[in-house]
Coordinates of C-alpha atoms in Angstrom, one line a residue:
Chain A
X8 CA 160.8 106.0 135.5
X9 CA 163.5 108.3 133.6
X10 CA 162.6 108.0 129.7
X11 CA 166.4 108.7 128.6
X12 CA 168.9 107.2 129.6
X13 CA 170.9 109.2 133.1
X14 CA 174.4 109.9 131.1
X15 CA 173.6 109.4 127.0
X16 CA 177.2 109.4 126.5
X17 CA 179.5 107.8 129.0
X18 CA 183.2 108.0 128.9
X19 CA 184.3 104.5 127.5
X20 CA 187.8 103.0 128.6
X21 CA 190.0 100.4 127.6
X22 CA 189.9 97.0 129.8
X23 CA 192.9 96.7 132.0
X24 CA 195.5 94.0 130.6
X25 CA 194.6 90.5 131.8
X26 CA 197.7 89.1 134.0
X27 CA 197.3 85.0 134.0
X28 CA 198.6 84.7 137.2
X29 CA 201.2 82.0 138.5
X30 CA 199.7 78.6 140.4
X31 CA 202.5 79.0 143.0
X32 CA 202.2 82.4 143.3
X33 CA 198.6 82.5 145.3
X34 CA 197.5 80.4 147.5
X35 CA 194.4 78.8 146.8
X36 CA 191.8 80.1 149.7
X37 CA 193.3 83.4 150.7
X38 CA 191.4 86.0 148.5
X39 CA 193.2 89.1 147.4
X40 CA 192.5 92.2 145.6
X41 CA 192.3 90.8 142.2
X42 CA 190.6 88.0 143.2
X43 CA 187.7 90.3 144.0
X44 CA 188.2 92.7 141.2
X45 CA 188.0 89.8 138.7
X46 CA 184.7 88.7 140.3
X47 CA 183.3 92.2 139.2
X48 CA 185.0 94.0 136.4
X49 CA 182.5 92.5 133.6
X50 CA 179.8 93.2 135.8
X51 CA 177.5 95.5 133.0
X52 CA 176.5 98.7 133.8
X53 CA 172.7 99.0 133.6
X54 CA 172.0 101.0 131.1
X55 CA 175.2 100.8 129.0
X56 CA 176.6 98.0 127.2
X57 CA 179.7 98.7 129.0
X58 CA 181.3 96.9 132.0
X59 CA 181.8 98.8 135.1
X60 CA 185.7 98.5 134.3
X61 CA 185.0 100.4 131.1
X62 CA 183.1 103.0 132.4
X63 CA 185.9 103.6 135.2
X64 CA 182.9 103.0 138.0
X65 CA 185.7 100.9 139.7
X66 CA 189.6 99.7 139.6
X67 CA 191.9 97.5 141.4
X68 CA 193.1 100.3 143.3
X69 CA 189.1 101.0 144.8
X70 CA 189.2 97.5 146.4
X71 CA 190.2 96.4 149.9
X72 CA 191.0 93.2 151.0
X73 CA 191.5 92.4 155.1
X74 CA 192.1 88.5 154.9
X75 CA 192.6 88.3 158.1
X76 CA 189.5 90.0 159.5
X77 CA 187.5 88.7 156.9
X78 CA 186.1 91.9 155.2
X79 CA 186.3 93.5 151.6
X80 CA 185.9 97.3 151.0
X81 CA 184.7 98.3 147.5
X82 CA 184.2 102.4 146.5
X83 CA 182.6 103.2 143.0
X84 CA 182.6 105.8 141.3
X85 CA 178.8 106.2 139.5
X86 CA 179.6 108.0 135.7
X87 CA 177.6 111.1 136.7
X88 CA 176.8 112.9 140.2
X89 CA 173.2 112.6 140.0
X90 CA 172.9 108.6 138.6
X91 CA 170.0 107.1 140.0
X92 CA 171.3 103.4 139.0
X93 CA 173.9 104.2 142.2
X94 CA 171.9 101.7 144.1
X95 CA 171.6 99.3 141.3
X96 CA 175.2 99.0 140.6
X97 CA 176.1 98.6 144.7
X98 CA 173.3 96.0 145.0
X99 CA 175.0 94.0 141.7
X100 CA 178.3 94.4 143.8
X101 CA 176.5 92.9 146.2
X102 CA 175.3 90.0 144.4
X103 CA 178.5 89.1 142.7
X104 CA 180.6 89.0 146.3
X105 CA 178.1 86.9 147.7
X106 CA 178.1 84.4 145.1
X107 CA 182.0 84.5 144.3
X108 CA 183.3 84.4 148.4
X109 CA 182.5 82.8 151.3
X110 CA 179.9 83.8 153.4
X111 CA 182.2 84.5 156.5
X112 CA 183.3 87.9 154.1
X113 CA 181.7 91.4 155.8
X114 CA 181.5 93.7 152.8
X115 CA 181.0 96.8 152.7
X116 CA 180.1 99.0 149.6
X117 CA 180.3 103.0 148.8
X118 CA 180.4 105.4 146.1
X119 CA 183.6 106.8 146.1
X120 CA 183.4 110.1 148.6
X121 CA 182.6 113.2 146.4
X122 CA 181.1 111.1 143.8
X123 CA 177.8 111.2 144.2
X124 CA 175.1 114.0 145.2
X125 CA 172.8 111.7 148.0
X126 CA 176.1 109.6 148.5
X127 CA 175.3 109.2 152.6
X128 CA 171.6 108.0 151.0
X129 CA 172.9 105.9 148.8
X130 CA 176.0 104.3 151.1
X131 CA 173.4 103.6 154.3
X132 CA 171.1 101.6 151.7
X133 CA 173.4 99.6 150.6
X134 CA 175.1 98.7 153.6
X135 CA 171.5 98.3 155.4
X136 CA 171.3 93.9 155.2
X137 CA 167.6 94.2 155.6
X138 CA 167.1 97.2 152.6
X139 CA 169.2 94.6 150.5
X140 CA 167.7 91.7 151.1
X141 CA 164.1 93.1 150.5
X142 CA 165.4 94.9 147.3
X143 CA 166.4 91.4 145.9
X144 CA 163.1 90.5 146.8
X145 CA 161.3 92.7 144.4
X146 CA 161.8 91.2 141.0
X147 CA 161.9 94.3 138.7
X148 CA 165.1 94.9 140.5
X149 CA 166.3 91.1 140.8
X150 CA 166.1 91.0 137.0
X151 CA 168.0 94.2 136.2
X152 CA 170.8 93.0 138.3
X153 CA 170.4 89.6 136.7
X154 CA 170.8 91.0 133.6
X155 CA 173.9 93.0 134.8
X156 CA 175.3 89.8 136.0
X157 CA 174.7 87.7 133.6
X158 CA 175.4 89.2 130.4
X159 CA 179.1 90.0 131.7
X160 CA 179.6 86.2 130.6
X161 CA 179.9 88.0 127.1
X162 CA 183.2 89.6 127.7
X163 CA 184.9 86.9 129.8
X164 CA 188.0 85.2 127.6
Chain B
X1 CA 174.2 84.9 191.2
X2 CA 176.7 87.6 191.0
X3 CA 177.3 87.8 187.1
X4 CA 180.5 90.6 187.6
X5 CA 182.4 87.4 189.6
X6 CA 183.7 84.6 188.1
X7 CA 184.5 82.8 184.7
X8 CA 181.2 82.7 182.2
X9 CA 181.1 80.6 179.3
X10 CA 178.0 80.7 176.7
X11 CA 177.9 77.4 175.0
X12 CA 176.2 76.3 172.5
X13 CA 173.8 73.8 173.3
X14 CA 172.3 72.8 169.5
X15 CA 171.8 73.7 166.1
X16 CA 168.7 73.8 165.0
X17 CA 168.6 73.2 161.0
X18 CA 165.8 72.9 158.9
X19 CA 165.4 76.3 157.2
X20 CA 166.8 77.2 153.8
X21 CA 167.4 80.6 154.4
X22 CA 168.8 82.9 156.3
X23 CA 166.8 83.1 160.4
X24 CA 165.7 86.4 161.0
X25 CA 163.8 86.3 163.9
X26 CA 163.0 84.0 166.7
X27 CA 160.3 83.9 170.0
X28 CA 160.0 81.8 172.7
X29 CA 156.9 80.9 173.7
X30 CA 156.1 82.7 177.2
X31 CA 153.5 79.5 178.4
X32 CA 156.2 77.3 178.0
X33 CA 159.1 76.1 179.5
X34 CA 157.6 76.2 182.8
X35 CA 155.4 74.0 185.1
X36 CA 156.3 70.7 183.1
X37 CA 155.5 72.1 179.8
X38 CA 158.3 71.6 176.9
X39 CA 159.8 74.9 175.8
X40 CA 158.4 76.1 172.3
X41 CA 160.4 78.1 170.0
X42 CA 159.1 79.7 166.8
X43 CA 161.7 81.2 164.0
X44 CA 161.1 82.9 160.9
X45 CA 162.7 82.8 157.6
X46 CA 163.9 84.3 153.8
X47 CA 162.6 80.8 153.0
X48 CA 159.3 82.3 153.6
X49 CA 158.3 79.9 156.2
X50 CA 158.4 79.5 160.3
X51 CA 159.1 76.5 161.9
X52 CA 158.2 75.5 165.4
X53 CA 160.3 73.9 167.8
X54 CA 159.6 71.9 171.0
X55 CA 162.0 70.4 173.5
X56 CA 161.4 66.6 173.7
X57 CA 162.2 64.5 176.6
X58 CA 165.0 63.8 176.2
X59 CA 166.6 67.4 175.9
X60 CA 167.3 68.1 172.5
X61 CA 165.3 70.2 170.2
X62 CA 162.7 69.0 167.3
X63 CA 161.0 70.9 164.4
X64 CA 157.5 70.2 165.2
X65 CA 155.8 72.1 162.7
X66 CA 156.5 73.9 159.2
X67 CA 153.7 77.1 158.7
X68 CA 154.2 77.4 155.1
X69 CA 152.1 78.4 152.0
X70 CA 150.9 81.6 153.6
X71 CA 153.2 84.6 153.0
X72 CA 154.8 84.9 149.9
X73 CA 158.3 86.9 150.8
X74 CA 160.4 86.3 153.7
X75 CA 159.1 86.4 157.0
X76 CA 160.9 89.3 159.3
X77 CA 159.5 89.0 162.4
X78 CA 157.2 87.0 164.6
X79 CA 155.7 87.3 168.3
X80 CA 154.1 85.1 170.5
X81 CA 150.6 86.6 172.5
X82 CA 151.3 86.4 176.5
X83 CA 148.5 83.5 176.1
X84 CA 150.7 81.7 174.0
X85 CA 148.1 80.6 172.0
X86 CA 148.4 83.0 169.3
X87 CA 151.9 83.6 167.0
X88 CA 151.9 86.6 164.4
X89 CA 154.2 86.9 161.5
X90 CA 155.2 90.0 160.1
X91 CA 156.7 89.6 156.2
X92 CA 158.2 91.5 153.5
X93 CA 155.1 90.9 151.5
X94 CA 153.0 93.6 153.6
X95 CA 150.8 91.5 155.5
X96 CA 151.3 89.9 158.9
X97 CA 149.7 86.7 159.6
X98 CA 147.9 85.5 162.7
X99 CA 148.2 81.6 163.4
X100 CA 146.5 79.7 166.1
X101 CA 148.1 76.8 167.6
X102 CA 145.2 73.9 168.2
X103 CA 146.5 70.6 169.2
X104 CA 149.9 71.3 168.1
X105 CA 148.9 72.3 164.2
X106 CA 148.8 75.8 163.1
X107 CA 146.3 77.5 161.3
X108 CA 146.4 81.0 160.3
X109 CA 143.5 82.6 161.3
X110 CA 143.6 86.0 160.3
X111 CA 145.9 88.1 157.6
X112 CA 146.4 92.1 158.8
X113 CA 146.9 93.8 155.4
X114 CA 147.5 98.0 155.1
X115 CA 151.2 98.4 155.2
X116 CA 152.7 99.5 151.9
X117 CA 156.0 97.5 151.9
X118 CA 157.1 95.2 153.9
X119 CA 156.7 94.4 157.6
X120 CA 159.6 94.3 159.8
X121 CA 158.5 93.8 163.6
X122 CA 155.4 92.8 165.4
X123 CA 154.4 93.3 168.6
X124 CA 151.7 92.1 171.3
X125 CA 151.3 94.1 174.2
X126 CA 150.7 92.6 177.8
X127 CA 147.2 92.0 177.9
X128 CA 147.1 90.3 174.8
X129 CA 144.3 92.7 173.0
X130 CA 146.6 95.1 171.2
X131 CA 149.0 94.6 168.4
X132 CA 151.9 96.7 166.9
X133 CA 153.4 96.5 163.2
X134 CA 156.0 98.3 161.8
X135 CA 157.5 98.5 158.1
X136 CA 159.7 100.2 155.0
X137 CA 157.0 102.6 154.4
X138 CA 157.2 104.8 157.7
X139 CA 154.4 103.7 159.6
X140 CA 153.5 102.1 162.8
X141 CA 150.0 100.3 162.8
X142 CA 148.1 99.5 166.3
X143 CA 145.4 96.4 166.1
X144 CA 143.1 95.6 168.2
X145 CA 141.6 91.7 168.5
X146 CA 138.1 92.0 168.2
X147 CA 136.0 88.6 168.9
X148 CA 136.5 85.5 166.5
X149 CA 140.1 86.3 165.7
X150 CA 138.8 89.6 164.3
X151 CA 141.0 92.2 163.9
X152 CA 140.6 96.5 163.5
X153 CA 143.2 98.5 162.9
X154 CA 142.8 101.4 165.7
X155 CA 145.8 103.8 164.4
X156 CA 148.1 104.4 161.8
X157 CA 151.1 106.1 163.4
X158 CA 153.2 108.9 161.0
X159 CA 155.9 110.5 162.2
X160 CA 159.1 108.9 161.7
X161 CA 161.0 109.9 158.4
X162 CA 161.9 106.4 157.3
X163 CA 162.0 102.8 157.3
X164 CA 160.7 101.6 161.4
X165 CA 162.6 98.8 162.5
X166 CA 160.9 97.3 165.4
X167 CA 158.1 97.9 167.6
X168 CA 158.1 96.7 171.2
X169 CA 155.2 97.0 174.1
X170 CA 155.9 98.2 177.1
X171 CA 156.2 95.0 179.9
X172 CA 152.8 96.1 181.8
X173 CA 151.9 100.2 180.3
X174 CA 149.8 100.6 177.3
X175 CA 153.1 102.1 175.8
X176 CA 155.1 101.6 172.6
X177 CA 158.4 102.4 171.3
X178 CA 159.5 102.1 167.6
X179 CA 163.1 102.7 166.7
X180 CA 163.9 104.1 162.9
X181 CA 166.1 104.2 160.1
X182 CA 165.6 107.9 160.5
X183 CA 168.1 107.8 163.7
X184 CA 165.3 108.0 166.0
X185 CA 163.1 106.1 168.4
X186 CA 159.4 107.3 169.7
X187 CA 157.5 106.6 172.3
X188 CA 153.8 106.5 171.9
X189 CA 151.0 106.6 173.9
X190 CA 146.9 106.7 174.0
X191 CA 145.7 110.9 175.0
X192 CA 144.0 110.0 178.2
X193 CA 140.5 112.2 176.8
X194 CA 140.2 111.5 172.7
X195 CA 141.6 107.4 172.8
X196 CA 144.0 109.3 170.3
X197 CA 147.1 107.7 169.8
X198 CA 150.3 110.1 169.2
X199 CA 153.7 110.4 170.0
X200 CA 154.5 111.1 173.0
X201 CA 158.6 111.7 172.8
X202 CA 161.4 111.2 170.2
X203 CA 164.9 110.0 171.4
X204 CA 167.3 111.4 168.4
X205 CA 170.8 112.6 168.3
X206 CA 170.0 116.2 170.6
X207 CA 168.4 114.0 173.0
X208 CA 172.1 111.9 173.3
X209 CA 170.7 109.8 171.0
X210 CA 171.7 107.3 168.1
X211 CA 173.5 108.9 164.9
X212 CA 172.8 106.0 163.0
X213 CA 170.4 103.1 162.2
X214 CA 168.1 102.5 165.5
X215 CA 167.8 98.7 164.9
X216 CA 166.5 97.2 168.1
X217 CA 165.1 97.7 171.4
X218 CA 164.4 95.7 174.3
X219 CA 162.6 96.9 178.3
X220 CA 163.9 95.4 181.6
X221 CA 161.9 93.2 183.6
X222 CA 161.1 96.6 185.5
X223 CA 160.1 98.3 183.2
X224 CA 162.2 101.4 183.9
X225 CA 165.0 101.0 181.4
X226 CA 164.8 100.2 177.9
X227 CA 168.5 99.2 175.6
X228 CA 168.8 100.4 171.8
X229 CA 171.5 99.4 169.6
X230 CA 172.4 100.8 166.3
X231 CA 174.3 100.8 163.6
X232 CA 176.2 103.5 165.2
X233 CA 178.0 101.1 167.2
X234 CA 176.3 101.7 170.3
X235 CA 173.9 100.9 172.9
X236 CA 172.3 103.1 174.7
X237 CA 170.3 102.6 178.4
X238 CA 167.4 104.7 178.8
X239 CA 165.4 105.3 182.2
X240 CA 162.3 106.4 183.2
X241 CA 160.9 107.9 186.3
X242 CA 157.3 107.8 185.0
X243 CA 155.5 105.5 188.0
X244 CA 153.9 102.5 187.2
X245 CA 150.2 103.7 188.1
X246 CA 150.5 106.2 185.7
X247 CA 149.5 104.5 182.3
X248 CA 149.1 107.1 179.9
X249 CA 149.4 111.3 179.5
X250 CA 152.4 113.1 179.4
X251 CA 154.1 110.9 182.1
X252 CA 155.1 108.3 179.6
X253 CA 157.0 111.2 177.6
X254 CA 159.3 111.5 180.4
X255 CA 162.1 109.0 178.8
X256 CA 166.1 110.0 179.3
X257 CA 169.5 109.2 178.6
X258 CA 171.2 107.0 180.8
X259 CA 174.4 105.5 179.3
X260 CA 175.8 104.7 175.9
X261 CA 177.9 101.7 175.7
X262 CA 180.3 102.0 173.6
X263 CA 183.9 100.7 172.3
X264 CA 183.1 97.4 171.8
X265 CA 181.3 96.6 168.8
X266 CA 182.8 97.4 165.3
X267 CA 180.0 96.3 163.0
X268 CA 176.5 97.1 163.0
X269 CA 174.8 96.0 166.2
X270 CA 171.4 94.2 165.0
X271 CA 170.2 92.8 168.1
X272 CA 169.7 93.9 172.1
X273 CA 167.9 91.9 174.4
X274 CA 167.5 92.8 178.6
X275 CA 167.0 89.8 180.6
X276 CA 165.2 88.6 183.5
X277 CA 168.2 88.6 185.5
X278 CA 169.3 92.0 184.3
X279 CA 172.1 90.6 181.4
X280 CA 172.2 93.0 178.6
X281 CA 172.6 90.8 175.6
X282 CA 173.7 92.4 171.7
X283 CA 173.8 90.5 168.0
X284 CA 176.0 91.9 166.0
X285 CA 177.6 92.3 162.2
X286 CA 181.0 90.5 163.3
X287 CA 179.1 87.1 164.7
X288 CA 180.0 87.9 167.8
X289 CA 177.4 88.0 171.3
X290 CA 178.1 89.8 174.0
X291 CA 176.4 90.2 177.3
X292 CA 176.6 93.5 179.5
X293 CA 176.1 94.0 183.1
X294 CA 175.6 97.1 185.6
X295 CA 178.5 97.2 188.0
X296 CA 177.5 98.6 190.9
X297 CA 180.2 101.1 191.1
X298 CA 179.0 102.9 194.1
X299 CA 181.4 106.1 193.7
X300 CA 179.9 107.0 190.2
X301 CA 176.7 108.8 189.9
X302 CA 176.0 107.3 186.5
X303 CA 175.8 103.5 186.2
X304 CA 178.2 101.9 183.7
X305 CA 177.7 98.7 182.5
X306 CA 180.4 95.8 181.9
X307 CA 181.4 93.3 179.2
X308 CA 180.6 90.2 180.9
X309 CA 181.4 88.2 177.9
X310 CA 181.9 88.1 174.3
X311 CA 181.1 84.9 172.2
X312 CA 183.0 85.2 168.7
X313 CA 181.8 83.0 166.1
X314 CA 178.9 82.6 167.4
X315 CA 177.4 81.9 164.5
X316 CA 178.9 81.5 161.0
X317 CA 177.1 84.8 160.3
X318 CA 175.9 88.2 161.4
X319 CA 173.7 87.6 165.0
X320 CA 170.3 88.2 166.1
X321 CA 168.8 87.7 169.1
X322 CA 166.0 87.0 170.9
X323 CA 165.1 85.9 174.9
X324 CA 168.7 84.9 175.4
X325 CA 168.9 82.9 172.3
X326 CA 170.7 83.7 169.4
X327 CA 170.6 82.8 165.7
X328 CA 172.2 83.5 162.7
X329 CA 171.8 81.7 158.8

């Protein structure tokens, strides 16, 4: 267990301007990008009070919607190459999806190629169901991503 | 029946509900369904539990028992012993239970503890006296029942990299094979002299093996081919030209690449099952089944095999099988 904190001093950005969006102009069951970009962008980084759109971990433009098929890409980009909260933050992705869309959705969730230095060991865990599933089971891990979750409540309008 | 003619259709004959969580696993019970005994089917849950179910008289399907209070994460895997008497469950919380079926109750009568992390497959072999677990922390365990629902554990297997996946006896040989996260799947066997057990071959990418994710594998009723699917996208037939006297020593090493079927699965294939009448079956991430069959393409050397059939929406979820039966959450 690391003592200080992975990056001391991450790069902080400004949130992306709100758009209310018009009733007529989305239809109520098809999800889109920003459907699932709102369901994450508070999401708090681990170990900074910061939300993952802050830090720049992910955007709009890292998110893939195929309604059709039924799947949703994400790619994030962890603050530094060697951030051992990789897994945390995917497995928080994880979380939030399942409990914002219906079940029927396939995601699938990466660092953003180059990103990260075990990038094929992080990517295979988190797209592993059963790795996932037991992770969520161990409850040091459930309540750091709780906490991740949950305190995003805190910067919602 | 000639499976390559003709329209099939796999239809869904009920849902069983009753768990609260997501099925992983399911077994049938191998003394029933025949001779005038009602079929018995046991599945395994993240709700920590495993329910039986019995056919009634009528047709349809009943929970008739809930084994509950016992393990304390989900339960990954479960296996029936060729008696049928005996059901173990392997679970995330490192143990795998033993239950006993007297008089339609269940009672667990022993616990196998040693694993590090959890369990994800069990495995009875087919006398009945030998037991295989697998789990997250590498390792492949071999039991043996002793008297009085006693159990010794008679090897600890190292040599895969990562996470094992399942473990599955041989049909008849005192034979296992484990398939990995690490890519890979190994055959084990007993040294004929020292009763030592030790792998015997690994199947990894230079032997035309998987490049991802081994997650499942399943014999044919011969006992001369075995099916692995992975999260490559692929199953692969293996064959064998070891005999069937030969039960241990370096003819059980003797494994090879058959086939790779692939180009129709685009998610993760969780699930392969071989049965009695030689239908391939896979589970996979897109909630589809589909069932394989060797055409008998007498011009080729190598045999291919064909999609007989592909069920989507199987299930509202990702698939798993088992015995020709499927289930999802």
């Amino acid at each position: 267990m690391t003592l200080g904190l992975i990056n001391a001093n991450p790069v902080v950005h400004a949130k992306k301007e709100r758009v209310a969006r018009a009733e007529d102009s989305h239809a109520d069951d098809a999800v889109d990008r920003l459907d699932v970009f709102d369901s994450v962008r508070d999401i708090r980084d681990p170990e900074h009070p910061y939300s993952l759109e802050q830090l720049s971990v992910l955007s709009e433009e890292s998110i893939t919607v195929d309604e059709k098929l039924g799947r949703i890409q994400i790619t994030f980009t962890p603050t530094v190459q060697y951030c051992s909260m990789a897994t945390v933050i995917g497995l928080c992705l994880r979380v939030k999806l399942m409990q914002c869309f219906p079940p029927h959705f396939k995601v699938d969730i990466n660092v953003t190629p180059g990103s990260h230095a075990d990038e094929e060991s992080v990517n295979k865990q988190l797209n592993d169901k059963e790795r996932v599933a037991a992770a969520l089971e161990n409850p040091n891990l459930r309540q750091l991503v709780d906490e991740c979750l949950y305190s995003s409540e805190l910067y919602s309008l | 029946m000639d499976f390559l003619e003709g329209n099939l259709e796999l239809r869904e004959r009920q849902r069983l509900e009753g768990h609260t969580d997501r099925v992983w696993s399911l077994a049938w019970n191998p003394a029933t369904g025949v001779c005038g005994i009602p079929a018995m089917l046991a599945s395994c849950s993240g709700d920590k539990t495993v329910r039986i179910w019995q056919q009634g008289p009528s047709g349809s399907w009943d929970c008739s028992a809930v084994l509950e209070d016992n393990h304390t994460r989900t339960v990954r895997s479960c296996a029936w012993s060729p008696s049928g008497k005996l059901l173990a469950t392997a679970s995330f919380d490192a143990t795998t239970a033993i239950w006993e079926c007297v008089g339609g109750d269940f009672e667990c009568v022993a616990t196998l503890e040693g694993h590090e992390n959890e369990v994800k497959s069990v495995s009875w072999d087919a006398s009945g006296s030998l037991l295989a677990t697998c789990g997250r922390d590498k390792t492949v365990w071999i039991w043996e029942m002793q008297p009085g629902n006693e159990f010794e554990c008679v090897s600890v297997l190292q040599g895969h990299t990562q996470d094992v996946k399942m473990v599955q006896w041989h049909p008849f040989m005192e034979v296992l094979v484990s398939v990995s996260y690490d890519n890979s799947v190994k055959i084990w066997a007993e040294d004929g002299d020292s009763d030592d057990w030790h792998c015997v071959q690994t199947l990894n990418e230079a032997s035309s093996g998987h490049t991802s994710t081994v997650w499942a594998v399943s014999f044919n009723s011969n006992g001369d081919r075995m099916a692995t699917c992975s999260d490559d996208l692929t199953l692969k037939i293996w064959d064998t030209s070891a005999k069937a006297s030969e039960t241990s020593g370096s003819s059980c090493g003797s494994w090879r690449h058959l086939c790779t079927i692939s180009g129709y699965h685009d998610r993760t294939i969780f699930s392969v099952n071989w049965s009695r009448d030689g239908v391939i079956a896979s589970g996979a991430a897109d909630d589809a089944i589909r069932l394989f069959f060797e055409s008998k393409d007498n011009s080729v050397d190598v045999p291919s095999y064909k999609l007989l059939l592909k069920k989507e929406k199987a299930h509202d979820m990702d698939v798993k099988l088992s015995a020709m039966e499927s289930k999802g959450t």
